């Protein structure tokens, strides 16, 4: 077993531990464990359970470091250290003091996507943006730093990512006119190393006009200001609340930026760079090596923050370092992660209708741009336009719930939404700390389909094709796990943990946990036995009606119509369920 202070990359190679939320730096969410496999997973039983004592949405997963499990909760952001030798007996508990005034400033429930580990410390990133380093053995606070200011609408839901001697920290608040940034703090004492804004002057966005590349061309001067009107970039969104990945060989960090603020596109002319962008940055300096904006001048709230999954695959006889990303906008992208070359951009939900696809002709001035279907635009010549039947809805063909990749099958396993919307933009003015949304939405299941709001799909990233698809009544809002046992796990909003065959998608096992699942499945070993863990606790944007306890569940930010039926299946309450094979 790796000692607590051993190099994190090495610890990731030990499949017995789960040392980072994303499984590894590649975000593959793939485990080499195969004790539980497709032949015996049907026999799985509950080993032990743990109630977190907190309501609202439980995203992310626990970590396992040695014989300790580290478990987090949504606001108030409690951290538990649990003893694996004693079915989760509490070793220590840390509960921060936070001003509850942060709760109404969080757009999409009070979720938190989990703690991180490095160098003997557990890193908690609180809702109010405080980052705390806790001693992993004792839970004592070693240092803390405020990454943002909740009174200006700056909040947090994301985990942090440790890379070498730093942690990388994002920010939420795209619905409050926050200017997004990714910030690196030194692990030793929490001091600032670098900050890269998503928009603004070149020196703020850490881009070199001549050497930061955009689809093979330099980005040029002032790219983060001259694609905005006046100083709108100062309240431009592009927040960084998703997942980050890292390639140690290239020393590049990959992540995506969120929607431009406001949701009313007529109020912010221009391409609004670098919102909706895949960023590749040097881990030591933050300097951008390459960028690619997926949805210039977003008209639908298609944040680009979903995870970047790093793989090595052979294309046309050549082994390439790839990056695959399933965007909210419904397109599955594969890029060369060394250069940022765009290789594939295809719809991963047949319902997607706002675009006919991306221009792939390198000679075209439109190269890399999605072609917008005019009927689904929400502005015309600077005027607001109400538009109906847009697919996907604002929560995208996929939101932050992370996909998994199996090197065995070379398939991606993707939790998706199958939801469309009507969009009504309206004029809004900016006041710090107040919602700066500028549109109302109605969301409903994709028409002319199976009637449900989700699919769990297997995707061939090289061809850009769906291999198989499992229809689900509700969006699949849980992160997937693929294993060497050729099993793929995911959770459903009704509360089922499901295990399916990685090749065929055939259902092998299901178990109804106490609440809807928006957490991510993880696995580890203790005493040579494989365990599978999942957090239940319905909430997040899809479950916000239930989470907020609203009289009318459609009153959340953007009416999320069809999810109201969730109350027929489940209710609030955080619980971890741990499974194993019978002894
Ligand atoms: N969070 C969820 C969730 O956890 O269920 C879903 C969403 C967020 C969205 O669909 C968002 O658009 C969103 N946007 C921001 C932002 O623009 O800053 C933040 C968050 C968040 O931090 O959870 C979400």
Coordinates of C-alpha atoms and ligand atoms in Angstrom, one line a residue, residues 59 106-109 111-113 153 155-158 171-176 178 237-242 258-259 261 263 301-303 305 328 394-396 399-401 477 518 539-543 557, ligand 1:
X59 CA -22.4 14.7 -6.3
X106 CA -25.7 28.9 -6.0
X107 CA -27.4 28.4 -9.4
X108 CA -28.1 24.7 -9.5
X109 CA -28.4 23.3 -5.9
X111 CA -23.8 20.5 -4.6
X112 CA -20.1 19.7 -4.1
X113 CA -18.1 17.3 -6.2
X153 CA -21.9 35.8 -6.7
X155 CA -19.4 30.3 -5.3
X156 CA -18.0 26.8 -5.7
X157 CA -19.3 23.3 -6.4
X158 CA -16.2 21.7 -8.0
X171 CA -15.1 29.0 -9.7
X172 CA -18.9 29.1 -10.2
X173 CA -21.3 32.0 -10.9
X174 CA -21.9 32.2 -14.6
X175 CA -25.5 33.1 -13.8
X176 CA -24.3 36.0 -11.6
X178 CA -18.8 36.3 -12.5
X237 CA -19.0 34.3 -17.2
X238 CA -16.9 31.5 -18.6
X239 CA -16.8 29.9 -15.2
X240 CA -14.7 26.8 -14.5
X241 CA -17.0 24.6 -12.4
X242 CA -16.4 21.3 -14.2
X258 CA -18.8 27.9 -19.1
X259 CA -21.5 30.0 -20.7
X261 CA -23.1 36.0 -19.1
X263 CA -28.1 34.1 -21.1
X301 CA -26.5 28.2 -22.0
X302 CA -24.4 25.3 -23.3
X303 CA -21.5 25.6 -20.8
X305 CA -17.1 22.6 -18.6
X328 CA -23.5 20.3 -23.3
X394 CA -29.9 24.3 -21.5
X395 CA -28.7 21.5 -19.2
X396 CA -27.3 20.0 -22.4
X399 CA -24.2 18.1 -18.0
X400 CA -21.2 17.7 -15.6
X401 CA -21.9 14.0 -14.8
X477 CA -27.1 12.5 -13.7
X518 CA -26.3 12.1 -8.8
X539 CA -30.5 17.2 -6.2
X540 CA -28.4 19.1 -8.7
X541 CA -30.0 21.0 -11.5
X542 CA -32.2 18.1 -12.5
X543 CA -33.3 17.4 -9.0
X557 CA -33.8 28.2 -12.3
Ligands
LIG1 N1 -24.4 22.6 -11.7 C1 -25.2 21.5 -12.1 C2 -25.4 20.3 -11.2 O1 -24.5 20.1 -10.4 O2 -26.4 19.6 -11.3 C3 -25.7 21.7 -13.3 C4 -25.3 23.0 -13.7 C5 -24.4 23.5 -12.7 C6 -25.5 23.7 -14.9 O3 -26.2 23.2 -15.8 C7 -24.9 25.0 -15.0 O4 -25.1 25.6 -16.0 C8 -24.1 25.5 -14.0 N2 -23.5 26.7 -14.2 C9 -22.6 27.2 -13.4 C10 -22.0 28.5 -13.8 O5 -22.3 28.9 -14.9 O6 -21.1 29.0 -13.0 C11 -22.3 26.6 -12.2 C12 -22.9 25.3 -11.9 C13 -22.4 24.7 -10.6 O7 -21.5 25.2 -10.1 O8 -22.9 23.7 -10.1 C14 -23.8 24.7 -12.8

